[in-house]
Structure formats: structure tokens, C-alpha cells
Short mmCIF file of C-alpha atoms and ligand atoms in Angstrom, two decimals:
data_model
loop_
_atom_site.label_atom_id
_atom_site.label_comp_id
_atom_site.label_asym_id
_atom_site.label_seq_id
_atom_site.Cartn_x
_atom_site.Cartn_y
_atom_site.Cartn_z
CA UNK N 84 -38.95 -31.93 29.66
CA UNK N 85 -40.51 -29.18 27.57
CA UNK N 86 -37.95 -27.23 25.59
CA UNK N 87 -38.04 -23.67 25.52
CA UNK N 88 -36.78 -23.15 22.10
CA UNK N 89 -39.56 -20.89 20.96
CA UNK N 90 -39.39 -18.84 24.01
CA UNK N 91 -35.63 -18.40 23.57
CA UNK N 92 -36.08 -17.44 19.93
CA UNK N 93 -38.79 -14.95 20.93
CA UNK N 94 -36.32 -13.43 23.55
CA UNK N 95 -33.71 -13.19 20.96
CA UNK N 96 -36.01 -11.50 18.46
CA UNK N 97 -37.47 -9.07 21.01
CA UNK N 98 -33.87 -8.18 21.95
CA UNK N 99 -33.87 -4.90 23.72
CA UNK N 100 -37.41 -5.06 25.18
CA UNK N 101 -37.40 -5.84 28.94
CA UNK N 102 -41.02 -5.47 29.99
CA UNK N 103 -42.10 -3.82 33.12
CA UNK N 104 -45.63 -4.92 33.95
CA UNK N 105 -47.93 -3.65 36.71
CA UNK N 106 -49.29 -6.13 39.15
CA UNK N 107 -53.24 -6.01 39.17
CA UNK N 108 -54.79 -4.61 42.32
CA UNK N 109 -51.70 -3.29 43.93
CA UNK N 110 -50.34 -1.50 40.91
CA UNK N 111 -46.73 -2.36 41.72
CA UNK N 112 -44.31 -2.33 38.79
CA UNK N 113 -42.56 -5.71 38.31
CA UNK N 114 -39.98 -7.16 35.94
CA UNK N 115 -41.43 -9.90 33.72
CA UNK N 116 -40.46 -10.89 30.31
CA UNK N 117 -41.72 -14.42 30.34
CA UNK N 118 -44.90 -14.94 28.18
CA UNK N 119 -47.98 -16.22 30.09
CA UNK N 120 -48.46 -18.75 27.28
CA UNK N 121 -45.03 -20.22 27.78
CA UNK N 122 -45.35 -20.21 31.60
CA UNK N 123 -48.91 -21.56 31.68
CA UNK N 124 -48.03 -24.41 29.26
CA UNK N 125 -45.15 -25.53 31.46
CA UNK N 126 -47.38 -25.21 34.58
CA UNK N 127 -50.08 -27.36 32.96
CA UNK N 128 -47.58 -30.07 32.19
CA UNK N 129 -46.22 -30.07 35.76
CA UNK N 130 -49.81 -30.00 37.23
CA UNK N 131 -50.79 -32.96 34.96
CA UNK N 132 -47.80 -34.89 36.11
CA UNK N 133 -48.58 -34.09 39.69
CA UNK N 134 -52.22 -35.36 39.41
CA UNK N 135 -51.03 -38.69 38.07
CA UNK N 136 -48.90 -39.19 41.08
CA UNK N 137 -51.34 -37.60 43.60
CA UNK N 138 -54.85 -38.80 42.99
CA UNK N 139 -57.43 -35.97 43.84
CA UNK N 140 -59.85 -36.84 46.75
CA UNK N 141 -63.61 -36.99 46.10
CA UNK N 142 -65.56 -36.22 49.32
CA UNK N 143 -67.28 -33.46 51.14
CA UNK N 144 -63.97 -31.86 51.91
CA UNK N 145 -63.09 -31.78 48.33
CA UNK N 146 -66.37 -30.20 47.61
CA UNK N 147 -65.51 -27.57 50.19
CA UNK N 148 -62.32 -26.79 48.43
CA UNK N 149 -64.15 -26.44 45.03
CA UNK N 150 -66.95 -24.39 46.60
CA UNK N 151 -64.52 -21.90 48.33
CA UNK N 152 -62.31 -21.75 45.10
CA UNK N 153 -65.38 -20.81 43.01
CA UNK N 154 -66.39 -18.11 45.36
CA UNK N 155 -62.87 -16.72 45.58
CA UNK N 156 -62.50 -16.91 41.81
CA UNK N 157 -65.80 -15.05 41.27
CA UNK N 158 -64.79 -12.34 43.77
CA UNK N 159 -61.40 -11.97 41.90
CA UNK N 160 -63.19 -11.68 38.59
CA UNK N 161 -65.32 -8.95 39.91
CA UNK N 162 -62.61 -7.04 41.47
CA UNK N 163 -60.52 -7.13 38.37
CA UNK N 164 -63.42 -6.20 36.16
CA UNK N 165 -64.09 -3.07 38.20
CA UNK N 166 -60.54 -2.01 37.68
CA UNK N 167 -60.48 -2.91 33.95
CA UNK N 168 -57.80 -5.60 34.63
CA UNK N 169 -59.57 -8.58 33.55
CA UNK N 170 -56.98 -9.44 31.06
CA UNK N 171 -54.83 -10.48 33.99
CA UNK N 172 -56.81 -13.74 34.18
CA UNK N 173 -57.89 -14.08 30.71
CA UNK N 174 -55.73 -17.02 29.98
CA UNK N 175 -56.57 -18.80 33.22
CA UNK N 176 -58.26 -22.12 33.21
CA UNK N 177 -59.22 -22.59 36.97
CA UNK N 178 -59.23 -26.14 38.75
CA UNK N 179 -59.53 -26.88 42.40
CA UNK N 180 -58.35 -30.24 43.80
CA UNK N 181 -57.84 -31.71 47.27
CA UNK N 182 -55.01 -34.26 47.53
CA UNK N 183 -54.47 -36.72 50.31
CA UNK N 184 -51.25 -35.74 52.16
CA UNK N 185 -50.25 -34.83 55.69
CA UNK N 186 -48.31 -31.90 54.36
CA UNK N 187 -49.38 -28.45 55.43
CA UNK N 188 -49.51 -27.13 51.93
CA UNK N 189 -51.59 -25.51 49.15
CA UNK N 190 -50.57 -23.83 45.88
CA UNK N 191 -51.83 -22.23 42.80
CA UNK N 192 -49.87 -22.73 39.56
CA UNK N 193 -49.62 -20.00 36.96
CA UNK N 194 -52.82 -20.31 34.91
CA UNK N 195 -54.98 -21.13 37.76
CA UNK N 196 -54.57 -24.78 38.92
CA UNK N 197 -55.08 -24.93 42.70
CA UNK N 198 -54.30 -27.78 44.86
CA UNK N 199 -54.99 -28.07 48.66
CA UNK N 200 -53.43 -30.82 50.75
CA UNK N 201 -55.63 -32.60 53.31
CA UNK N 202 -52.99 -31.82 55.93
CA UNK N 203 -53.95 -28.14 55.72
CA UNK N 204 -57.60 -28.53 56.72
CA UNK N 205 -57.22 -29.00 60.42
CA UNK N 206 -55.29 -25.74 60.47
CA UNK N 207 -57.69 -23.71 58.15
CA UNK N 208 -60.50 -25.20 60.48
CA UNK N 209 -63.34 -23.32 58.52
CA UNK N 210 -64.19 -22.01 55.12
CA UNK N 211 -63.00 -18.47 55.89
CA UNK N 212 -59.55 -19.82 57.00
CA UNK N 213 -59.48 -21.99 53.75
CA UNK N 214 -60.45 -18.87 51.62
CA UNK N 215 -57.63 -16.84 53.18
CA UNK N 216 -55.03 -19.51 52.18
CA UNK N 217 -56.53 -20.08 48.70
CA UNK N 218 -56.78 -16.37 48.13
CA UNK N 219 -53.09 -15.93 49.07
CA UNK N 220 -52.07 -18.78 46.76
CA UNK N 221 -54.33 -17.43 43.88
CA UNK N 222 -52.81 -14.00 44.36
CA UNK N 223 -49.24 -15.32 43.65
CA UNK N 224 -50.50 -16.51 40.33
CA UNK N 225 -52.42 -13.54 39.49
CA UNK N 226 -49.54 -11.14 40.37
CA UNK N 227 -47.30 -13.43 38.16
CA UNK N 228 -44.81 -13.83 41.09
CA UNK N 229 -43.26 -17.00 39.46
CA UNK N 230 -42.52 -15.17 36.20
CA UNK N 231 -41.13 -12.27 38.09
CA UNK N 232 -38.82 -14.43 40.02
CA UNK N 233 -37.66 -16.31 36.93
CA UNK N 234 -36.99 -12.95 35.15
CA UNK N 235 -34.99 -11.80 38.20
CA UNK N 236 -33.03 -15.15 38.17
CA UNK N 237 -32.25 -14.86 34.54
CA UNK N 238 -30.78 -11.42 35.02
CA UNK N 239 -28.85 -12.54 38.15
CA UNK N 240 -27.41 -15.54 36.12
CA UNK N 241 -26.26 -13.19 33.38
CA UNK N 242 -28.68 -14.66 30.78
CA UNK N 243 -29.86 -11.11 29.97
CA UNK N 244 -28.11 -7.82 30.23
CA UNK N 245 -29.69 -4.63 31.29
CA UNK N 246 -30.50 -3.94 27.65
CA UNK N 247 -32.41 -7.20 27.40
CA UNK N 248 -29.99 -8.93 25.08
CA UNK N 249 -29.53 -12.59 25.60
CA UNK N 250 -25.78 -12.84 26.44
CA UNK N 251 -25.26 -16.42 27.10
CA UNK N 252 -27.76 -18.62 25.68
CA UNK N 253 -27.85 -21.32 28.18
CA UNK N 254 -31.20 -23.08 27.42
CA UNK N 255 -30.79 -25.63 30.06
CA UNK N 256 -30.50 -22.94 32.81
CA UNK N 257 -33.28 -21.01 31.43
CA UNK N 258 -35.48 -24.11 31.18
CA UNK N 259 -34.65 -25.03 34.85
CA UNK N 260 -35.38 -21.49 36.15
CA UNK N 261 -38.74 -21.23 34.26
CA UNK N 262 -39.82 -24.82 35.21
CA UNK N 263 -39.21 -24.22 38.82
CA UNK N 264 -41.48 -21.14 38.78
CA UNK N 265 -44.11 -22.91 36.70
CA UNK N 266 -43.98 -25.87 39.17
CA UNK N 267 -43.67 -23.96 42.32
CA UNK N 268 -44.83 -26.13 45.09
CA UNK N 269 -44.43 -29.46 43.49
CA UNK N 270 -41.50 -31.91 43.43
CA UNK N 271 -39.79 -29.73 40.87
CA UNK N 272 -38.56 -27.58 43.77
CA UNK N 273 -39.86 -24.19 44.78
CA UNK N 274 -38.50 -21.09 43.46
CA UNK N 275 -39.25 -19.29 46.61
CA UNK N 276 -41.08 -16.10 46.69
CA UNK N 277 -39.61 -12.88 48.09
CA UNK N 278 -40.87 -11.31 51.31
CA UNK N 279 -42.45 -8.49 49.29
CA UNK N 280 -44.23 -11.03 47.20
CA UNK N 281 -45.47 -12.76 50.27
CA UNK N 282 -46.78 -9.54 51.55
CA UNK N 283 -48.40 -8.65 48.34
CA UNK N 284 -50.14 -12.15 48.08
CA UNK N 285 -51.40 -11.60 51.65
CA UNK N 286 -52.87 -8.15 50.56
CA UNK N 287 -54.46 -9.34 47.36
CA UNK N 288 -55.76 -12.57 48.92
CA UNK N 289 -57.31 -10.78 51.91
CA UNK N 290 -59.23 -8.50 49.70
CA UNK N 291 -60.39 -11.18 47.38
CA UNK N 292 -61.47 -13.54 50.31
CA UNK N 293 -63.35 -10.63 51.88
CA UNK N 294 -65.22 -9.79 48.68
CA UNK N 295 -66.08 -13.39 48.37
CA UNK N 296 -68.05 -13.03 51.67
CA UNK N 297 -65.40 -14.53 54.11
CA UNK N 298 -64.74 -12.52 57.23
CA UNK N 299 -61.18 -11.07 56.70
CA UNK N 300 -60.63 -10.90 60.45
CA UNK N 301 -60.29 -14.69 60.37
CA UNK N 302 -57.01 -14.14 58.54
CA UNK N 303 -55.22 -13.09 61.75
CA UNK N 304 -56.24 -16.14 63.56
CA UNK N 305 -55.61 -18.34 60.54
CA UNK N 306 -51.93 -17.12 60.29
CA UNK N 307 -51.41 -17.53 64.03
CA UNK N 308 -52.67 -21.21 63.89
CA UNK N 309 -50.58 -21.75 60.89
CA UNK N 310 -47.38 -20.54 62.63
CA UNK N 311 -48.15 -22.64 65.59
CA UNK N 312 -48.74 -25.75 63.53
CA UNK N 313 -45.70 -25.45 61.53
CA UNK N 314 -43.39 -24.92 64.55
CA UNK N 315 -40.43 -27.29 64.48
CA UNK N 316 -41.21 -28.48 60.90
CA UNK N 317 -38.07 -28.70 58.89
CA UNK N 318 -39.73 -27.59 55.67
CA UNK N 319 -42.12 -24.77 56.50
CA UNK N 320 -45.05 -24.35 54.02
CA UNK N 321 -44.56 -21.94 51.19
CA UNK N 322 -46.80 -19.27 52.96
CA UNK N 323 -44.53 -19.17 56.01
CA UNK N 324 -41.13 -19.79 54.52
CA UNK N 325 -40.07 -16.34 53.73
CA UNK N 326 -42.14 -14.36 56.22
CA UNK N 327 -40.82 -11.99 58.87
CA UNK N 328 -42.10 -12.42 62.25
CA UNK N 329 -45.68 -13.48 62.90
CA UNK N 330 -46.11 -10.14 64.67
CA UNK N 331 -44.95 -8.12 61.60
CA UNK N 332 -47.34 -10.00 59.37
CA UNK N 333 -50.16 -9.61 61.71
CA UNK N 334 -49.73 -5.91 62.10
CA UNK N 335 -49.68 -5.54 58.34
CA UNK N 336 -52.89 -7.44 58.11
CA UNK N 337 -54.46 -5.12 60.71
CA UNK N 338 -53.33 -2.20 58.55
CA UNK N 339 -55.21 -3.65 55.58
CA UNK N 340 -58.15 -4.61 57.56
CA UNK N 341 -60.43 -1.50 57.19
CA UNK N 342 -60.22 -1.79 53.42
CA UNK N 343 -60.77 -5.58 53.60
CA UNK N 344 -63.87 -4.91 55.78
CA UNK N 345 -65.13 -2.62 53.15
CA UNK N 346 -64.98 -5.47 50.59
CA UNK N 347 -66.52 -7.68 53.19
CA UNK N 348 -69.48 -5.41 53.60
CA UNK N 349 -69.84 -4.89 49.81
CA UNK N 350 -69.97 -8.79 49.50
CA UNK N 351 -73.26 -8.70 51.52
CA UNK N 352 -75.07 -6.19 49.38
ZN1 LIG M 472 -46.98 -17.16 49.53
#
């Protein structure tokens, strides 16, 4: 297990600084004092481990995952560039893999490592549906939702005070909290996203998928299919676990649709 000694040291040195960052695209302020370099390095380690245990598939479906991923990525880069927010993904090293598993699941680790499970494809049904899910997962990473949750957990656990001073240096707990966030979606155990983070991922993901040339109206049908497919499942997929009722999610998507359709039209020019 990677030790966070350097990170703890930097926290101790930085002392009073608790940084508030702005989420790209939505502009929401968030608490985040975990350096990307630290988070990405741990995510990379968890990802490498995951791929040794889950061999990526090589077939036309895997090609589709890579194709959709590349298009969504290009749209994201364009959207961020227009807003002078390209630094939000400057440290990302994107990868898109399909792994053979019945699980209804997909994730994007901090730093841009994306994995889709074959069990998801019957539900996404088409490339637009897949783009909505991949856009949602990528949005979590771009918006630093894992680091935000880790930062909140450290405050909750008394590892930091309001002033930002490390009060109880508990490296094991800090390590666990950050590792969970870095490895969200893997066997490490999910540090679940909040409802507001889920909504934010829906919004960013919808715009990015639309700008990539995928019909955003597919998102409504996709999330309906997803809710149906996961009925009765003991462990709902990440993207459904914290959501309010389907109806609430869908009415929120409808509100975002005019702007999403603008991006969709822009993609055709
Ligand atoms: Zn989500």
C-alpha cells in the first residue's frame, strides 16, 4: 500500500491553507486539499492492479468503448478550452478498457482511466447510451469528486480543523480515505458520491456527450433502462446508488436539455 508520507508532510507544511476550488464547467465551489498528483498516483496503482485481475477484452465492443471514449474526451477538451479550464485535465492520461463482467458498472478513476463492464452494454444499447454513462463517469473525475469526498471525510474524522491544521495525524486513516476515493468502483470499496455530485456528473456528462455528437435525449431513455435493469439488485451500480427517484433525475435532465441540444447542434457544424 502506497504511503502518504509526502502528502501528510505537505499538509503539515501548508498548515492553514484549506483550498476551495471551482468545479470546471459548473463553477461550483468545492473543498479539496488533496493534490492531483497524489490522487492520480494512487488511482494509477489501483487501476494497474485491477487490470492484472480483470483482463481487458479485445473485440468490436471494446473498439466501441475506445471510440466513444475518444469522442467524449475530444468534446471535453474542446469545452474546457473554450472556458480556459484546460488545466482541469492537464494531468490526465486517458485509457478506455472493456472488461468481461456481468456487473452493471463503469467508472473513471482520477486521472482518466475508464473501465466499462460488458454487463453494462445490453443496457446502454447504443453508442449514445454508452456516451451518456461514460460522460457521467468522466465528469466525476474532472470535477474531482473523489478528492472532494476525501477532503470532507478528513474534516469529519477530525483530521483537520477548520483552520486547516492537522490535529490528529492518523496516517492509516488518511491513507484509507484517499485510497477509497482513488479506487472508487474497484474492490477497494467505493467512497460513494453525494447526490449533488451525482447531479453534477449528470449535467457535465450530458453536455460533453452532446458536444461529442451523441443525441442528449437518449439520456432520459438510458437512465430509465438503467433503473429498470438494476431493480432488485442488492448492490446498485454507482450511478444509481445515491440518486433520488428516477422521476426527479429525469425532470432535472429535461431542464438541462435545451442547453444540451445547443451543444448537440454545435457538434454538427
Ligand atoms: Zn455517478
